[in-house]
PDB file of C-alpha atoms in Angstrom:
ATOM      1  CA  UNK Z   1       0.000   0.000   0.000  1.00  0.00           C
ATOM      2  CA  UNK Z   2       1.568   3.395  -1.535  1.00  0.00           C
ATOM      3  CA  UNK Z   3       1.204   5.414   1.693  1.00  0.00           C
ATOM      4  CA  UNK Z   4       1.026   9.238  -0.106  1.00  0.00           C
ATOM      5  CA  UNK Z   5      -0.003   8.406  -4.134  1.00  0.00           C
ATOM      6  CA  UNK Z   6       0.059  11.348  -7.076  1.00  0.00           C
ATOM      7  CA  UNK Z   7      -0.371  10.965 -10.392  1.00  0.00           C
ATOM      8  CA  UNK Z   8       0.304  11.413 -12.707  1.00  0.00           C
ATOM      9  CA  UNK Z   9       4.040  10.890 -12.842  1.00  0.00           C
ATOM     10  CA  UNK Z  10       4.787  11.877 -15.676  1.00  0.00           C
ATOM     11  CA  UNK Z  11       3.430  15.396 -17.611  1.00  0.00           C
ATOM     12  CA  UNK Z  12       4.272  16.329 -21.257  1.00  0.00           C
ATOM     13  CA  UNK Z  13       2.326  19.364 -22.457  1.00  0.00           C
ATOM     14  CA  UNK Z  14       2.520  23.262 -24.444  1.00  0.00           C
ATOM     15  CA  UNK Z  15       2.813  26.185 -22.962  1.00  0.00           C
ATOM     16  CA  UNK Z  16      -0.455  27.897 -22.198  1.00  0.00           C
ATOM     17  CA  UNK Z  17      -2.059  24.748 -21.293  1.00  0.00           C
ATOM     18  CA  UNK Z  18      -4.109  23.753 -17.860  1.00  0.00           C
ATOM     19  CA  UNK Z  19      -3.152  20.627 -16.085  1.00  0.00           C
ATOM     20  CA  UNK Z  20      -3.816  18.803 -12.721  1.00  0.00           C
ATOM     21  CA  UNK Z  21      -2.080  16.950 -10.420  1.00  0.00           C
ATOM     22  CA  UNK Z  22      -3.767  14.858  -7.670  1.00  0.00           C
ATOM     23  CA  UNK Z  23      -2.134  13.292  -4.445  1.00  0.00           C
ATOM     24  CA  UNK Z  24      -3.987  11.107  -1.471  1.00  0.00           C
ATOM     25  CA  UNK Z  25      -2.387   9.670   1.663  1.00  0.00           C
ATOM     26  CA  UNK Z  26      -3.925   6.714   2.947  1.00  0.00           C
ATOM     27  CA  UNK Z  27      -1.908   7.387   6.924  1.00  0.00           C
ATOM     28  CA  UNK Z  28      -4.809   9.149   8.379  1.00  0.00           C
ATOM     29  CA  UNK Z  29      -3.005  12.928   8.513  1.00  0.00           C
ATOM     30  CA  UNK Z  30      -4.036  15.800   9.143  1.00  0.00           C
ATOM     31  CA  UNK Z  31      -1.694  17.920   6.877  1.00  0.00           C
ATOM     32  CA  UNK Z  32      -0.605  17.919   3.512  1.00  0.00           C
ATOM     33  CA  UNK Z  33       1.557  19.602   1.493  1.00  0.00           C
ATOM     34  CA  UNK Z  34       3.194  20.659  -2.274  1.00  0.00           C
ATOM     35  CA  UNK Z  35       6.391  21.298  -2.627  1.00  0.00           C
ATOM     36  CA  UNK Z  36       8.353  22.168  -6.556  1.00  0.00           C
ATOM     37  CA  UNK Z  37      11.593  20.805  -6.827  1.00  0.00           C
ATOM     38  CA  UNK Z  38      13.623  22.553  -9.354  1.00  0.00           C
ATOM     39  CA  UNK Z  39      16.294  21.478 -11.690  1.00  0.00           C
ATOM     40  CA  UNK Z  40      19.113  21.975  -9.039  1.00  0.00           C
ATOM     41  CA  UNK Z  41      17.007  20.435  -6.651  1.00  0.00           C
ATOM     42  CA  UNK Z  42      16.133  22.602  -4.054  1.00  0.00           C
ATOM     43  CA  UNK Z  43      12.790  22.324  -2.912  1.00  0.00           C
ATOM     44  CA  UNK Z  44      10.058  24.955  -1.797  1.00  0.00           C
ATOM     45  CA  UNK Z  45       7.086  24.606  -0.347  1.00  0.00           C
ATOM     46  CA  UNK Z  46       4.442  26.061  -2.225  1.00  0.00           C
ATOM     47  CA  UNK Z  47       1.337  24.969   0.228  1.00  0.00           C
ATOM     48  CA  UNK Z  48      -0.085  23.246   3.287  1.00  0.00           C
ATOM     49  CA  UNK Z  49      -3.389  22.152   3.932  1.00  0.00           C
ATOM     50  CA  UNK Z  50      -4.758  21.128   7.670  1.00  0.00           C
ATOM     51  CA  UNK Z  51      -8.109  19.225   7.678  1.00  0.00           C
ATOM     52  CA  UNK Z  52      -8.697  21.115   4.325  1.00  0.00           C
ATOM     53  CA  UNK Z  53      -8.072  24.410   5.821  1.00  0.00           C
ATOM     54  CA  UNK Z  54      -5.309  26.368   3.626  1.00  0.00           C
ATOM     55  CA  UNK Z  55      -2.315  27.302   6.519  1.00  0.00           C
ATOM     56  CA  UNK Z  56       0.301  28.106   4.024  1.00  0.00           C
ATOM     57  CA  UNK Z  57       0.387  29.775   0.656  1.00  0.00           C
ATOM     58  CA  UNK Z  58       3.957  30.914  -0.133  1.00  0.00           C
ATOM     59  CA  UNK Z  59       4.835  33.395  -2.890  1.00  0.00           C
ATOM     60  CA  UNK Z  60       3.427  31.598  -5.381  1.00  0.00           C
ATOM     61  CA  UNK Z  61       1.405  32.736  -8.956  1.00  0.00           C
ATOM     62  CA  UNK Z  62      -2.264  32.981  -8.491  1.00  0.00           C
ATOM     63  CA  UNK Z  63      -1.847  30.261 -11.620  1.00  0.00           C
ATOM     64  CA  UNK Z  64      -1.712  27.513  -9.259  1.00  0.00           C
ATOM     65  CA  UNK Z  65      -4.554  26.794  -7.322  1.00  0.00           C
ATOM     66  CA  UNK Z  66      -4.847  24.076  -4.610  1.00  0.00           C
ATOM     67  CA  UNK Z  67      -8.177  22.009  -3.781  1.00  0.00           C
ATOM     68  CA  UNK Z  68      -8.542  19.612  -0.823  1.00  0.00           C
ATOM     69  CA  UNK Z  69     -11.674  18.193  -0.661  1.00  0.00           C
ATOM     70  CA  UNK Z  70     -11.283  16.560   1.789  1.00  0.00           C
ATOM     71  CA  UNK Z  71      -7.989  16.108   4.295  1.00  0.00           C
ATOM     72  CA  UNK Z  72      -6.827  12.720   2.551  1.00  0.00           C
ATOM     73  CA  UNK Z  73      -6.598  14.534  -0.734  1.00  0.00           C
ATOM     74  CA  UNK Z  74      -4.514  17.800  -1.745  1.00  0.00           C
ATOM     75  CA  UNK Z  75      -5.027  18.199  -5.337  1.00  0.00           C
ATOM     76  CA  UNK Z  76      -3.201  20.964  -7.604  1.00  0.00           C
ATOM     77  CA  UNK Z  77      -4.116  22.622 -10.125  1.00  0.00           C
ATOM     78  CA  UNK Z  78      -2.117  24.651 -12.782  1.00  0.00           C
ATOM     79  CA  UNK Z  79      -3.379  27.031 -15.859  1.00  0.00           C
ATOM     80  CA  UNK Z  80      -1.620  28.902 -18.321  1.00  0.00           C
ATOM     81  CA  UNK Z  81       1.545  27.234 -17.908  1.00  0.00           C
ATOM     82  CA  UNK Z  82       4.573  28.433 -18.378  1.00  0.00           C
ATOM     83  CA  UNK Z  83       8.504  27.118 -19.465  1.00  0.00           C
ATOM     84  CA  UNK Z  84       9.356  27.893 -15.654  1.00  0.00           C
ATOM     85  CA  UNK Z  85       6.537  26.084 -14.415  1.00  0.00           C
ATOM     86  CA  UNK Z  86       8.742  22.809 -15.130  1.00  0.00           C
ATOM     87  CA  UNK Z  87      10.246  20.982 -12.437  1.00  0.00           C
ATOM     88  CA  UNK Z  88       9.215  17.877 -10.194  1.00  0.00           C
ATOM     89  CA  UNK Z  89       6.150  18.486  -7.264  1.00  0.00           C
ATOM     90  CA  UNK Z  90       5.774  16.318  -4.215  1.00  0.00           C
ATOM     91  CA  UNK Z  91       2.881  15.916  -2.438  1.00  0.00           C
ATOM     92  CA  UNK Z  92       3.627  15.286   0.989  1.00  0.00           C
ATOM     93  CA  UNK Z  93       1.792  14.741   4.381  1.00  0.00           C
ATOM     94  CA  UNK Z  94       2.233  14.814   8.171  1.00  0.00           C
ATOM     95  CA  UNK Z  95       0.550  13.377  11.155  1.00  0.00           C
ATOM     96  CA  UNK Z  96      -0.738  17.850  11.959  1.00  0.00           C
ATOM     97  CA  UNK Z  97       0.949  20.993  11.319  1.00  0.00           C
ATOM     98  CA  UNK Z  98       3.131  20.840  15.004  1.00  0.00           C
ATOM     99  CA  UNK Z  99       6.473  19.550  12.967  1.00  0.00           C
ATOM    100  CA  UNK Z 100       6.439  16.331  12.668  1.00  0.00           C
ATOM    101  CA  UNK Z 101       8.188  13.904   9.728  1.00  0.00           C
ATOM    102  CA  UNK Z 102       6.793  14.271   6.310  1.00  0.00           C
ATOM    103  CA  UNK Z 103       5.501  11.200   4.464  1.00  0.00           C
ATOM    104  CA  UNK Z 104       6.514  12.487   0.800  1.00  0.00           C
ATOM    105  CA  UNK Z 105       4.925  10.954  -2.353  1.00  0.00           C
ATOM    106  CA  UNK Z 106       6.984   9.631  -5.684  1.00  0.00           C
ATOM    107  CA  UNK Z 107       6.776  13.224  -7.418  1.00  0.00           C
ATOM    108  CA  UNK Z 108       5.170  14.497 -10.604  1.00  0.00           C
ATOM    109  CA  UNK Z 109       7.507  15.356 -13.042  1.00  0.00           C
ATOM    110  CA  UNK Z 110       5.974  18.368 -15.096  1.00  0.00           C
ATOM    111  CA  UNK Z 111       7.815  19.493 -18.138  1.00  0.00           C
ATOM    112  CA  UNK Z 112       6.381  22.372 -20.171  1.00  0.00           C
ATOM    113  CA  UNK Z 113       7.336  22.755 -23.796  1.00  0.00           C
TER     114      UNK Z 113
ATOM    115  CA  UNK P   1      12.293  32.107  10.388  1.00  0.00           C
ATOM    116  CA  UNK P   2      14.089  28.864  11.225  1.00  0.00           C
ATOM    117  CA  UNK P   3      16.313  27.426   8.141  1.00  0.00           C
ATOM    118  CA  UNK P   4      19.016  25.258   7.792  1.00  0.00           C
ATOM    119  CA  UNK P   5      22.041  25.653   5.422  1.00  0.00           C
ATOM    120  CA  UNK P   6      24.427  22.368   4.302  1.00  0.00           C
ATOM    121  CA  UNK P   7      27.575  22.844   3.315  1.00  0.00           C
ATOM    122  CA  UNK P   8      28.620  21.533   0.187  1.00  0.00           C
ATOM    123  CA  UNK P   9      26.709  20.358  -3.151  1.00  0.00           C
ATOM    124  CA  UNK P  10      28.780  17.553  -3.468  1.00  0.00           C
ATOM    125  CA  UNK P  11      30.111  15.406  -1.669  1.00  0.00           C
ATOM    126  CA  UNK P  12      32.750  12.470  -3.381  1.00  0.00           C
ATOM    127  CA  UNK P  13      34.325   9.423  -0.846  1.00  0.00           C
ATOM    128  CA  UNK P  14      35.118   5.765  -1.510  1.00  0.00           C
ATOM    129  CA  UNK P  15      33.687   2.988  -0.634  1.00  0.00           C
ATOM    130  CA  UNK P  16      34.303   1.950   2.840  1.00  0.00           C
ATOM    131  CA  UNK P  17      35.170   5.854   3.773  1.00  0.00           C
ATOM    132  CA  UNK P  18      33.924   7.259   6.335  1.00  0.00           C
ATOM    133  CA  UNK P  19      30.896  10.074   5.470  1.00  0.00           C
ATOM    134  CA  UNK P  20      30.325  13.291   6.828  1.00  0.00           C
ATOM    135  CA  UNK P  21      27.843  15.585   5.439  1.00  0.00           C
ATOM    136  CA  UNK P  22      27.389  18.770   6.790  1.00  0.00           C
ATOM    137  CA  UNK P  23      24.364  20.720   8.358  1.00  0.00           C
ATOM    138  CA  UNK P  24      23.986  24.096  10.423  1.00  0.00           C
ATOM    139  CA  UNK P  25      20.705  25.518  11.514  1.00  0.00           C
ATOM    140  CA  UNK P  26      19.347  28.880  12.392  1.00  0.00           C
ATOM    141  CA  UNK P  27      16.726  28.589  15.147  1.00  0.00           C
ATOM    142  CA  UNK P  28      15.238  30.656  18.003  1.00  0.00           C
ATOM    143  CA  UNK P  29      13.672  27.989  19.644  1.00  0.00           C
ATOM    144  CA  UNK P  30      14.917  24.150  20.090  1.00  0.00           C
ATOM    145  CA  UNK P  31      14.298  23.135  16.893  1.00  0.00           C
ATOM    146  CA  UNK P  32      13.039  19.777  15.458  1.00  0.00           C
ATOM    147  CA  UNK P  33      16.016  18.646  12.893  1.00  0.00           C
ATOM    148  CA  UNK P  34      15.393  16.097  10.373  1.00  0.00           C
ATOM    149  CA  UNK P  35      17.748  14.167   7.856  1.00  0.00           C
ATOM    150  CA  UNK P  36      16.276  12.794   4.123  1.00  0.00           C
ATOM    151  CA  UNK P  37      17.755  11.122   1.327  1.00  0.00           C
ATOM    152  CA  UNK P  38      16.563  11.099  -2.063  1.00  0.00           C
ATOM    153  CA  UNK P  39      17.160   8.345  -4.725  1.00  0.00           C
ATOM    154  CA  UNK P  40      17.043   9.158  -8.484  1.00  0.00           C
ATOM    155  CA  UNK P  41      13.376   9.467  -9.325  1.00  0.00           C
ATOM    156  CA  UNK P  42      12.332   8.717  -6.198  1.00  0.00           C
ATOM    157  CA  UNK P  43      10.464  11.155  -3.267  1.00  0.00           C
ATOM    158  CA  UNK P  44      12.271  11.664   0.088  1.00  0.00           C
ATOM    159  CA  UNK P  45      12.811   9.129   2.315  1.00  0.00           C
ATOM    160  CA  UNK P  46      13.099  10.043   6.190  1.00  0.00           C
ATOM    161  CA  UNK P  47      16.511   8.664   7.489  1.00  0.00           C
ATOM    162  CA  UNK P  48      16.553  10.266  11.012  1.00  0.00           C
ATOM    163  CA  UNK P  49      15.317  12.959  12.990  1.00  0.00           C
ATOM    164  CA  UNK P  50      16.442  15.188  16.245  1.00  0.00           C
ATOM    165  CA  UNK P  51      13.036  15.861  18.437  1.00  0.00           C
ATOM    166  CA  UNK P  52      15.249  16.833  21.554  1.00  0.00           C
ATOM    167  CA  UNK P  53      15.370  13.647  23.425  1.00  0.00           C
ATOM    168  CA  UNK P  54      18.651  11.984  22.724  1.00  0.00           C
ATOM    169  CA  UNK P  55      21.359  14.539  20.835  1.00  0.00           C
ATOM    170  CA  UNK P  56      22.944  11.669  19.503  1.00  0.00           C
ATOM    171  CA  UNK P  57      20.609   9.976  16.678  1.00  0.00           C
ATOM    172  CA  UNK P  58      20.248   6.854  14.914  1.00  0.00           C
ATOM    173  CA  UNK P  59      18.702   6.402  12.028  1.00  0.00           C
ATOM    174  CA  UNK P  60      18.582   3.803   8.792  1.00  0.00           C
ATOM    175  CA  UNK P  61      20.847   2.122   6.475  1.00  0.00           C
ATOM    176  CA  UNK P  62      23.948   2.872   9.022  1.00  0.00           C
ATOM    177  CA  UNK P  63      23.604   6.531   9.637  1.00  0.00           C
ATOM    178  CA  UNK P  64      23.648   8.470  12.444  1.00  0.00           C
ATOM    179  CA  UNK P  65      23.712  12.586  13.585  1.00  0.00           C
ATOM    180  CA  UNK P  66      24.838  13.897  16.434  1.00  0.00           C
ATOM    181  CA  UNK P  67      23.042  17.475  17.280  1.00  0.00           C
ATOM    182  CA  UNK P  68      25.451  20.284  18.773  1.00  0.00           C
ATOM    183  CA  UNK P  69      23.802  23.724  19.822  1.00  0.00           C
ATOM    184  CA  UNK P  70      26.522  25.222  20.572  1.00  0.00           C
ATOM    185  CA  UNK P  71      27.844  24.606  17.121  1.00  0.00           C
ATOM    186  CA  UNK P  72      23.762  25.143  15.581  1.00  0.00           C
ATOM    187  CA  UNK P  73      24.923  22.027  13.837  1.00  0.00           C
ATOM    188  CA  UNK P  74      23.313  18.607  12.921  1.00  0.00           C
ATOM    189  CA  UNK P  75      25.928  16.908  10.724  1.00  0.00           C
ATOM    190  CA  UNK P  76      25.396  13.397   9.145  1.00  0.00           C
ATOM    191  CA  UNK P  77      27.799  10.868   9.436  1.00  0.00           C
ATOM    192  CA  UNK P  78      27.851   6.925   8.500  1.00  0.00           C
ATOM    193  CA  UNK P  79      31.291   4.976   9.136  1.00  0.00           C
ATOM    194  CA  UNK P  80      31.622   3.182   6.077  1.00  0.00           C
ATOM    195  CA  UNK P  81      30.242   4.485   2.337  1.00  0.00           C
ATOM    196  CA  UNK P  82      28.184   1.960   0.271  1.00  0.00           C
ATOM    197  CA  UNK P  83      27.707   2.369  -3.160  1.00  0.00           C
ATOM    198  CA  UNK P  84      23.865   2.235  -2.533  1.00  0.00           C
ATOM    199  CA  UNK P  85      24.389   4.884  -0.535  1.00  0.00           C
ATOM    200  CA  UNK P  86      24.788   7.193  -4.041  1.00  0.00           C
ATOM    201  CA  UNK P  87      21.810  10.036  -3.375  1.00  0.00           C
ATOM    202  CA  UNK P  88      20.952  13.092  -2.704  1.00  0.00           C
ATOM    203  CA  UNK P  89      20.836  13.978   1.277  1.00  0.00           C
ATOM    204  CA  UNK P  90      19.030  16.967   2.782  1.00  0.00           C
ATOM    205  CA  UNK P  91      19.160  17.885   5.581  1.00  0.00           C
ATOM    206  CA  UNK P  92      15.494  19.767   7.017  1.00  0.00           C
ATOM    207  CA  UNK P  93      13.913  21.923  10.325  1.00  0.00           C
ATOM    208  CA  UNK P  94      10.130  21.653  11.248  1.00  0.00           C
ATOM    209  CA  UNK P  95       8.588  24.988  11.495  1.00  0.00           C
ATOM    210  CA  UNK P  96       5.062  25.794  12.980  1.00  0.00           C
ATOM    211  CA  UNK P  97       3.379  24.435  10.077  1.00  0.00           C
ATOM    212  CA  UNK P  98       5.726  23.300   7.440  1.00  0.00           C
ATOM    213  CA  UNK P  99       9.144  22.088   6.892  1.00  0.00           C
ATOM    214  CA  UNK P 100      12.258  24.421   5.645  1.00  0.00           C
ATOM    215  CA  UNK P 101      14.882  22.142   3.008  1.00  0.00           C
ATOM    216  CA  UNK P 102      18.602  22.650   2.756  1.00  0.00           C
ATOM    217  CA  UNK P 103      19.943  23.139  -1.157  1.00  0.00           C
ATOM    218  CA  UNK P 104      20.685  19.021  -0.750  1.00  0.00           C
ATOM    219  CA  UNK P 105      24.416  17.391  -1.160  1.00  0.00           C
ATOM    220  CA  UNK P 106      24.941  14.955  -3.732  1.00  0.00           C
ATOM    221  CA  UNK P 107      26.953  11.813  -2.694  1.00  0.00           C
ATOM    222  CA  UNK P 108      29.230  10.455  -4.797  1.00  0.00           C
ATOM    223  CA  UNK P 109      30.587   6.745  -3.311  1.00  0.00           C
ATOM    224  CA  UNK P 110      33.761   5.532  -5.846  1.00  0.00           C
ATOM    225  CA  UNK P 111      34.582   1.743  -6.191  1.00  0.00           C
TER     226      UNK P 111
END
C-alpha cells in the first residue's frame, strides 16, 4: 500500500495549457503539502493544507490553485503554464501541522514545452 | 524564520570511507532537525530525525547525527560508504506548520 499516491508521474504538455495533479495519503493525517523541486534540486514549499483548511500559501502565482476536498486529498491545479513552471512536485503529508516527519509521495515530473 | 544551510553540493568518498555531510541551523527555539535522502526518481525518504530527546541519533541504512547547539549544527555521518548509498541527502527543520529544506548534497561513493 503506496502510503502518499500522485499521479500522474509523468506530464508532457505546451505552454499555455491547464493541467492537474492529484495526491492522497492513505496514513490518516491531518496535513498535507506541495512542494516544486527545481532542476538543481532545491525544494520549496508552495502549500499546506490542515483538515482542508489552507495554513500556508507561499509566494506563489495565483496560476496555481490548490483544492482539498477533503484532508486525505490535496489536489493541484495549474493554468496557463509556463517554461518555468517545469520541475518535479511532491505531495507530501504529516501526522498535523506541530512539525512532525513528512511522508513524501513519488513526485510528478511536469515538463512544459 | 528557522532554516538550515548544508555545506557543500557535493560530496565524493570511496567505498568503505567514512561520510560526513554537513548541516547548520538557524533557530530561536529548540528546533526539530530532520535528515532525508533522495534516490534518483524517487520522493524523500526520512533517514533520522532530532526531536530533543537523545542529541545523539540513529537512524537507517547505518547513519547516524549527532546534534550540537553550541555549534547550531546537525551533521550526518555513517562509518563506512556503500555504493547504494549514491543520493541526494538533505538535511530539514520543522517549522510551525511546514518544513524548511537545505539546497541538498549529492553523494558520490567511488569503487
Amino acid at each position: 500500500d503506496t502510503a502518499v499516491s500522485q499521479t500522474p508521474k509523468y506530464l508532457v504538455t505546451q505552454m499555455g495549457n491547464d493541467k492537474s495533479i492529484k495526491c492522497e495519503q492513505n496514513l490518516g493525517h491531518d496535513t498535507m503539502y506541495w512542494y516544486k523541486q527545481d532542476s538543481k534540486k532545491f525544494l520549496k514549499i508552495m502549500f499546506s493544507y490542515n483538515n482542508k483548511e489552507l495554513i500556508i500559501n507561499e509566494t506563489v502565482p495565483n496560476r496555481f490553485s490548490p483544492k482539498s476536498p477533503d484532508k486525505a486529498h490535496l489536489n493541484l491545479h495549474i493554468n496557463s503554464l509556463e517554461l518555468g513552471d517545469s520541475a518535479v512536485y511532491f505531495c507530501a503529508s504529516s501526522q498535523d501541522a506541530g512539525g512532525g516527519e513528512l511522508f513524501f509521495g513519488e513526485g510528478s515530473r511536469l515538463t512544459v514545452l | 524564520a528557522q532554516s538550515v544551510t548544508q555545506l557543500g553540493s557535493h560530496v565524493s568518498v570511496s567505498e568503505g570511507a567514512l561520510v560526513l555531510l554537513r548541516c547548520n541551523y538557524s533557530s530561536s527555539v529548540p528546533p526539530y532537525l530532520f535528515w532525508y535522502v533522495q534516490y534518483p526518481n524517487q520522493g524523500l525518504q526520512l533517514l533520522l530525525k532530532y526531536t530533543s530527546a537523545a542529541t545523539l541519533v540513529k537512524g537507517i541504512n547505518g547513519f547516524e547525527a549527532e546534534f550540537k547547539k553550541s555549534e547550531t549544527s546537525f551533521h550526518l555521518t555513517k562509518p563506512s560508504a556503500h555504493m547504494s548509498d549514491a543520493a541526494e541527502y538533505f538535511c530539514a527543520v520543522s517549522g510551525a506548520n511546514d518544513m524548511r529544506f537545505g539546497a541538498g548534497t549529492r553523494l558520490t561513493v567511488k569503487p
